[in-house]
Amino acid sequence: GQQVMQIPQYQHVQEGEDFTTYCNSSTTLSNIQWYKQRPGGHPVFLIQLVKSGEVKKQKRLTFQFGEAKKNSSLHITATQTTDVGTYFCAGPVIGGNEKLTFGTGTRLTIIP
Amino acid sequence: NAGVMQNPRHLVRRRGQEARLRCSPMKGHSHVYWYRQLPEEGLKFMVYLQKENIIDESGMPKERFSAEFPKEGPSILRIQQVVRGDSAAYFCASSPYLAGNTGELFFGEGSRLTVL
């Protein structure tokens, strides 16, 4: 079955440092979505990328979808304490039934 | 606009009892997903439903677990004869499913099941 892995599993950064999480799927995806889950909270949608090689920016967050549509990355510039949480990628298999499989997640903690 | 509503938010059951979790999707959303999350872990897909139809239940254990999304009323995830390993947060999400694209999922706040 489809597997979606993320690295690193955990990341501790000093406030103001940059952060990157990488997402790799075992199968080609029709699109990639990113979600953020704060501690004790529920996942909240951040963005969706559809096109091969697509790059999107949201303020300090940069999202990229790989050329082969099997990998993606999320980069946060100059982290702030509000960035704390777990970041998940998710995607449906191309040609599949649109079931969204979530990645293993990267938990970001910020050292003030 | 009300978001995805899940209830109960917290549920305590003894081993062998039944747990029934409810999810009302956002208005106008026709598709519902259920995910399970163990503490400190990721979101494990369980089942994907459309009204009166199960689209994909490949993530749901074949025994003790069932899900439905009737024409009227909320989606129900039912766990019979609960065991301690069923203790987890169960998240429901809904989507509008426009033009063959799932689009973003809107998550409820989750139902946290504790089995004693």
mmCIF file of C-alpha atoms in Angstrom:
data_model
loop_
_atom_site.group_PDB
_atom_site.id
_atom_site.type_symbol
_atom_site.label_atom_id
_atom_site.label_comp_id
_atom_site.label_asym_id
_atom_site.label_seq_id
_atom_site.Cartn_x
_atom_site.Cartn_y
_atom_site.Cartn_z
ATOM 1 C CA GLY A 1 0.000 0.000 0.000
ATOM 2 C CA GLN A 2 0.876 3.646 -0.248
ATOM 3 C CA GLN A 3 3.407 4.902 2.296
ATOM 4 C CA VAL A 4 4.223 8.522 3.002
ATOM 5 C CA MET A 5 7.310 9.178 5.078
ATOM 6 C CA GLN A 6 8.505 12.437 6.552
ATOM 7 C CA ILE A 7 11.895 13.405 7.877
ATOM 8 C CA PRO A 8 12.937 14.392 10.373
ATOM 9 C CA GLN A 9 10.530 12.948 12.907
ATOM 10 C CA TYR A 10 11.455 15.647 15.420
ATOM 11 C CA GLN A 11 13.163 18.987 15.056
ATOM 12 C CA HIS A 12 14.178 21.374 17.808
ATOM 13 C CA VAL A 13 15.295 24.791 16.637
ATOM 14 C CA GLN A 14 16.249 28.044 18.240
ATOM 15 C CA GLU A 15 13.716 30.766 17.656
ATOM 16 C CA GLY A 16 14.711 32.636 14.522
ATOM 17 C CA GLU A 17 16.354 29.650 12.858
ATOM 18 C CA ASP A 18 14.994 28.062 9.717
ATOM 19 C CA PHE A 19 13.185 24.715 9.580
ATOM 20 C CA THR A 20 12.562 22.224 6.786
ATOM 21 C CA THR A 21 10.540 19.021 6.673
ATOM 22 C CA TYR A 22 10.643 16.580 3.777
ATOM 23 C CA CYS A 23 7.868 14.328 2.567
ATOM 24 C CA ASN A 24 8.350 11.240 0.390
ATOM 25 C CA SER A 25 5.636 9.042 -1.064
ATOM 26 C CA SER A 26 6.088 5.496 -2.313
ATOM 27 C CA THR A 27 3.605 6.256 -5.108
ATOM 28 C CA THR A 28 2.950 9.180 -7.440
ATOM 29 C CA LEU A 29 0.482 11.653 -6.001
ATOM 30 C CA SER A 30 -2.202 13.609 -7.807
ATOM 31 C CA ASN A 31 -1.643 16.474 -5.375
ATOM 32 C CA ILE A 32 0.040 17.149 -2.040
ATOM 33 C CA GLN A 33 -1.497 18.876 0.923
ATOM 34 C CA TRP A 34 0.111 20.155 4.113
ATOM 35 C CA TYR A 35 -1.492 20.358 7.527
ATOM 36 C CA LYS A 36 -0.409 21.704 10.892
ATOM 37 C CA GLN A 37 -1.512 20.234 14.207
ATOM 38 C CA ARG A 38 -0.852 22.206 17.356
ATOM 39 C CA PRO A 39 -0.253 20.206 20.566
ATOM 40 C CA GLY A 40 -3.615 18.931 21.797
ATOM 41 C CA GLY A 41 -5.373 20.245 18.711
ATOM 42 C CA HIS A 42 -6.670 18.987 15.410
ATOM 43 C CA PRO A 43 -5.033 19.145 11.972
ATOM 44 C CA VAL A 44 -5.559 22.386 10.078
ATOM 45 C CA PHE A 45 -5.097 22.686 6.340
ATOM 46 C CA LEU A 46 -2.240 24.898 5.180
ATOM 47 C CA ILE A 47 -1.974 24.494 1.428
ATOM 48 C CA GLN A 48 -2.438 22.243 -1.598
ATOM 49 C CA LEU A 49 0.009 21.834 -4.486
ATOM 50 C CA VAL A 50 -1.110 20.218 -7.700
ATOM 51 C CA LYS A 51 1.425 20.785 -10.457
ATOM 52 C CA SER A 52 4.766 19.057 -10.859
ATOM 53 C CA GLY A 53 7.549 21.349 -9.592
ATOM 54 C CA GLU A 54 5.069 23.805 -8.100
ATOM 55 C CA VAL A 55 6.291 26.239 -5.439
ATOM 56 C CA LYS A 56 3.968 28.266 -3.232
ATOM 57 C CA LYS A 57 4.686 30.753 -0.483
ATOM 58 C CA GLN A 58 2.667 31.824 2.530
ATOM 59 C CA LYS A 59 4.556 34.563 4.366
ATOM 60 C CA ARG A 60 7.483 32.707 5.987
ATOM 61 C CA LEU A 61 6.398 29.280 4.697
ATOM 62 C CA THR A 62 7.555 27.894 1.337
ATOM 63 C CA PHE A 63 6.050 24.715 -0.065
ATOM 64 C CA GLN A 64 7.437 22.724 -2.961
ATOM 65 C CA PHE A 65 6.089 19.759 -4.948
ATOM 66 C CA GLY A 66 8.673 17.583 -6.624
ATOM 67 C CA GLU A 67 8.985 17.115 -10.375
ATOM 68 C CA ALA A 68 8.017 13.452 -10.121
ATOM 69 C CA LYS A 69 5.097 14.274 -7.812
ATOM 70 C CA LYS A 70 6.393 11.845 -5.206
ATOM 71 C CA ASN A 71 8.022 14.256 -2.804
ATOM 72 C CA SER A 72 7.458 17.624 -1.234
ATOM 73 C CA SER A 73 9.017 19.976 1.264
ATOM 74 C CA LEU A 74 7.952 22.689 3.676
ATOM 75 C CA HIS A 75 10.457 25.341 4.671
ATOM 76 C CA ILE A 76 9.870 27.890 7.409
ATOM 77 C CA THR A 77 12.122 30.918 7.534
ATOM 78 C CA ALA A 78 12.964 32.562 10.857
ATOM 79 C CA THR A 79 10.810 30.366 13.068
ATOM 80 C CA GLN A 80 8.604 31.863 15.761
ATOM 81 C CA THR A 81 7.079 30.270 18.847
ATOM 82 C CA THR A 82 3.729 30.201 17.059
ATOM 83 C CA ASP A 83 5.188 27.722 14.558
ATOM 84 C CA VAL A 84 5.259 24.989 17.225
ATOM 85 C CA GLY A 85 3.329 21.890 16.219
ATOM 86 C CA THR A 86 3.421 18.823 14.017
ATOM 87 C CA TYR A 87 3.460 19.273 10.267
ATOM 88 C CA PHE A 88 1.913 16.592 8.115
ATOM 89 C CA CYS A 89 1.930 16.131 4.384
ATOM 90 C CA ALA A 90 -0.909 14.184 2.789
ATOM 91 C CA GLY A 91 -1.798 13.078 -0.674
ATOM 92 C CA PRO A 92 -4.034 10.823 -2.723
ATOM 93 C CA VAL A 93 -2.525 8.272 -5.075
ATOM 94 C CA ILE A 94 -2.817 9.387 -8.675
ATOM 95 C CA GLY A 95 -5.651 7.536 -10.383
ATOM 96 C CA GLY A 96 -6.942 6.345 -7.038
ATOM 97 C CA ASN A 97 -10.098 7.071 -5.106
ATOM 98 C CA GLU A 98 -8.910 10.348 -3.528
ATOM 99 C CA LYS A 99 -8.253 8.701 -0.161
ATOM 100 C CA LEU A 100 -5.807 10.983 1.646
ATOM 101 C CA THR A 101 -2.864 9.186 3.225
ATOM 102 C CA PHE A 102 -1.003 11.257 5.778
ATOM 103 C CA GLY A 103 2.722 11.321 6.254
ATOM 104 C CA THR A 104 4.360 10.347 9.511
ATOM 105 C CA GLY A 105 4.695 13.996 10.534
ATOM 106 C CA THR A 106 7.487 16.218 11.781
ATOM 107 C CA ARG A 107 7.166 17.669 15.262
ATOM 108 C CA LEU A 108 8.692 21.116 15.575
ATOM 109 C CA THR A 109 9.629 22.562 18.907
ATOM 110 C CA ILE A 110 11.063 26.048 19.326
ATOM 111 C CA ILE A 111 13.660 27.014 21.904
ATOM 112 C CA PRO A 112 12.951 30.625 22.858
ATOM 113 C CA ASN B 1 -20.875 28.411 9.476
ATOM 114 C CA ALA B 2 -20.495 25.520 11.840
ATOM 115 C CA GLY B 3 -17.374 23.461 11.398
ATOM 116 C CA VAL B 4 -17.093 19.701 11.598
ATOM 117 C CA MET B 5 -18.759 18.634 14.818
ATOM 118 C CA GLN B 6 -17.663 15.550 16.683
ATOM 119 C CA ASN B 7 -19.149 14.111 19.806
ATOM 120 C CA PRO B 8 -18.491 13.064 22.378
ATOM 121 C CA ARG B 9 -15.215 14.924 22.801
ATOM 122 C CA HIS B 10 -14.149 12.484 25.497
ATOM 123 C CA LEU B 11 -15.428 8.972 26.060
ATOM 124 C CA VAL B 12 -14.446 6.453 28.712
ATOM 125 C CA ARG B 13 -15.368 2.827 28.254
ATOM 126 C CA ARG B 14 -14.542 -0.406 30.037
ATOM 127 C CA ARG B 15 -13.157 -3.338 28.114
ATOM 128 C CA GLY B 16 -15.909 -5.159 26.264
ATOM 129 C CA GLN B 17 -18.254 -2.184 25.994
ATOM 130 C CA GLU B 18 -19.223 -0.407 22.813
ATOM 131 C CA ALA B 19 -18.030 3.021 21.710
ATOM 132 C CA ARG B 20 -20.064 5.077 19.293
ATOM 133 C CA LEU B 21 -18.498 8.219 17.852
ATOM 134 C CA ARG B 22 -20.470 10.746 15.843
ATOM 135 C CA CYS B 23 -19.423 13.231 13.209
ATOM 136 C CA SER B 24 -21.491 15.903 11.518
ATOM 137 C CA PRO B 25 -19.670 17.228 8.454
ATOM 138 C CA MET B 26 -19.669 20.824 7.379
ATOM 139 C CA LYS B 27 -22.774 21.926 5.542
ATOM 140 C CA GLY B 28 -22.603 21.004 1.899
ATOM 141 C CA HIS B 29 -19.832 18.443 2.348
ATOM 142 C CA SER B 30 -20.592 15.034 0.926
ATOM 143 C CA HIS B 31 -17.481 13.083 1.946
ATOM 144 C CA VAL B 32 -16.282 12.046 5.380
ATOM 145 C CA TYR B 33 -13.002 10.556 6.526
ATOM 146 C CA TRP B 34 -12.155 8.925 9.831
ATOM 147 C CA TYR B 35 -8.578 8.846 11.146
ATOM 148 C CA ARG B 36 -7.114 7.386 14.332
ATOM 149 C CA GLN B 37 -4.226 8.989 16.168
ATOM 150 C CA LEU B 38 -2.318 7.371 18.985
ATOM 151 C CA PRO B 39 -0.460 9.670 21.413
ATOM 152 C CA GLU B 40 2.666 11.150 19.841
ATOM 153 C CA GLU B 41 1.917 9.428 16.534
ATOM 154 C CA GLY B 42 0.552 10.261 13.096
ATOM 155 C CA LEU B 43 -2.885 10.087 11.548
ATOM 156 C CA LYS B 44 -3.809 6.605 10.459
ATOM 157 C CA PHE B 45 -6.496 6.379 7.791
ATOM 158 C CA MET B 46 -9.466 4.230 8.736
ATOM 159 C CA VAL B 47 -12.378 4.788 6.379
ATOM 160 C CA TYR B 48 -13.647 7.143 3.683
ATOM 161 C CA LEU B 49 -17.383 7.503 3.121
ATOM 162 C CA GLN B 50 -19.884 9.249 0.955
ATOM 163 C CA LYS B 51 -23.517 9.440 1.971
ATOM 164 C CA GLU B 52 -24.905 5.876 2.081
ATOM 165 C CA ASN B 53 -21.700 4.520 0.545
ATOM 166 C CA ILE B 54 -18.336 3.322 1.854
ATOM 167 C CA ILE B 55 -15.682 4.338 -0.645
ATOM 168 C CA ASP B 56 -12.617 2.896 1.063
ATOM 169 C CA GLU B 57 -12.418 1.021 4.353
ATOM 170 C CA SER B 58 -8.978 -0.445 3.846
ATOM 171 C CA GLY B 59 -7.648 1.103 7.063
ATOM 172 C CA MET B 60 -10.338 -0.208 9.336
ATOM 173 C CA PRO B 61 -9.932 -3.481 11.253
ATOM 174 C CA LYS B 62 -12.335 -6.048 9.871
ATOM 175 C CA GLU B 63 -13.558 -7.066 13.285
ATOM 176 C CA ARG B 64 -15.301 -4.894 15.859
ATOM 177 C CA PHE B 65 -15.126 -1.701 13.783
ATOM 178 C CA SER B 66 -17.821 -0.360 11.498
ATOM 179 C CA ALA B 67 -18.701 2.993 9.976
ATOM 180 C CA GLU B 68 -21.696 4.490 8.280
ATOM 181 C CA PHE B 69 -22.798 7.782 6.806
ATOM 182 C CA PRO B 70 -26.557 7.636 6.377
ATOM 183 C CA LYS B 71 -28.640 9.801 4.098
ATOM 184 C CA GLU B 72 -29.833 11.746 7.107
ATOM 185 C CA GLY B 73 -27.830 12.366 10.249
ATOM 186 C CA PRO B 74 -24.184 12.190 11.240
ATOM 187 C CA SER B 75 -21.520 9.697 10.292
ATOM 188 C CA ILE B 76 -21.015 7.068 12.993
ATOM 189 C CA LEU B 77 -17.864 5.152 13.841
ATOM 190 C CA ARG B 78 -18.750 2.184 15.987
ATOM 191 C CA ILE B 79 -16.291 0.105 17.965
ATOM 192 C CA GLN B 80 -17.689 -3.032 19.561
ATOM 193 C CA GLN B 81 -16.130 -4.885 22.497
ATOM 194 C CA VAL B 82 -13.446 -2.260 23.005
ATOM 195 C CA VAL B 83 -9.966 -3.229 24.148
ATOM 196 C CA ARG B 84 -7.254 -1.076 25.714
ATOM 197 C CA GLY B 85 -5.478 -0.780 22.369
ATOM 198 C CA ASP B 86 -8.473 1.118 21.004
ATOM 199 C CA SER B 87 -7.624 4.066 23.255
ATOM 200 C CA ALA B 88 -6.801 6.911 20.879
ATOM 201 C CA ALA B 89 -8.042 10.141 19.420
ATOM 202 C CA TYR B 90 -10.442 9.594 16.546
ATOM 203 C CA PHE B 91 -10.635 12.465 14.088
ATOM 204 C CA CYS B 92 -13.328 12.992 11.544
ATOM 205 C CA ALA B 93 -12.804 15.222 8.516
ATOM 206 C CA SER B 94 -15.109 16.309 5.730
ATOM 207 C CA SER B 95 -14.565 17.622 2.237
ATOM 208 C CA PRO B 96 -16.770 19.002 -0.502
ATOM 209 C CA TYR B 97 -15.196 16.800 -3.182
ATOM 210 C CA LEU B 98 -15.527 19.154 -6.126
ATOM 211 C CA ALA B 99 -14.694 18.134 -9.690
ATOM 212 C CA GLY B 100 -12.995 14.880 -8.714
ATOM 213 C CA ASN B 101 -10.580 16.627 -6.385
ATOM 214 C CA THR B 102 -10.879 16.008 -2.672
ATOM 215 C CA GLY B 103 -9.643 19.481 -1.850
ATOM 216 C CA GLU B 104 -8.783 20.372 1.697
ATOM 217 C CA LEU B 105 -10.059 18.371 4.601
ATOM 218 C CA PHE B 106 -11.791 20.146 7.439
ATOM 219 C CA PHE B 107 -11.152 18.335 10.708
ATOM 220 C CA GLY B 108 -13.274 18.138 13.792
ATOM 221 C CA GLU B 109 -11.739 18.520 17.215
ATOM 222 C CA GLY B 110 -11.632 14.786 17.691
ATOM 223 C CA SER B 111 -13.124 12.245 20.070
ATOM 224 C CA ARG B 112 -10.712 10.947 22.657
ATOM 225 C CA LEU B 113 -11.520 7.388 23.661
ATOM 226 C CA THR B 114 -10.079 5.900 26.820
ATOM 227 C CA VAL B 115 -10.588 2.220 27.511
ATOM 228 C CA LEU B 116 -10.130 1.163 31.101
#
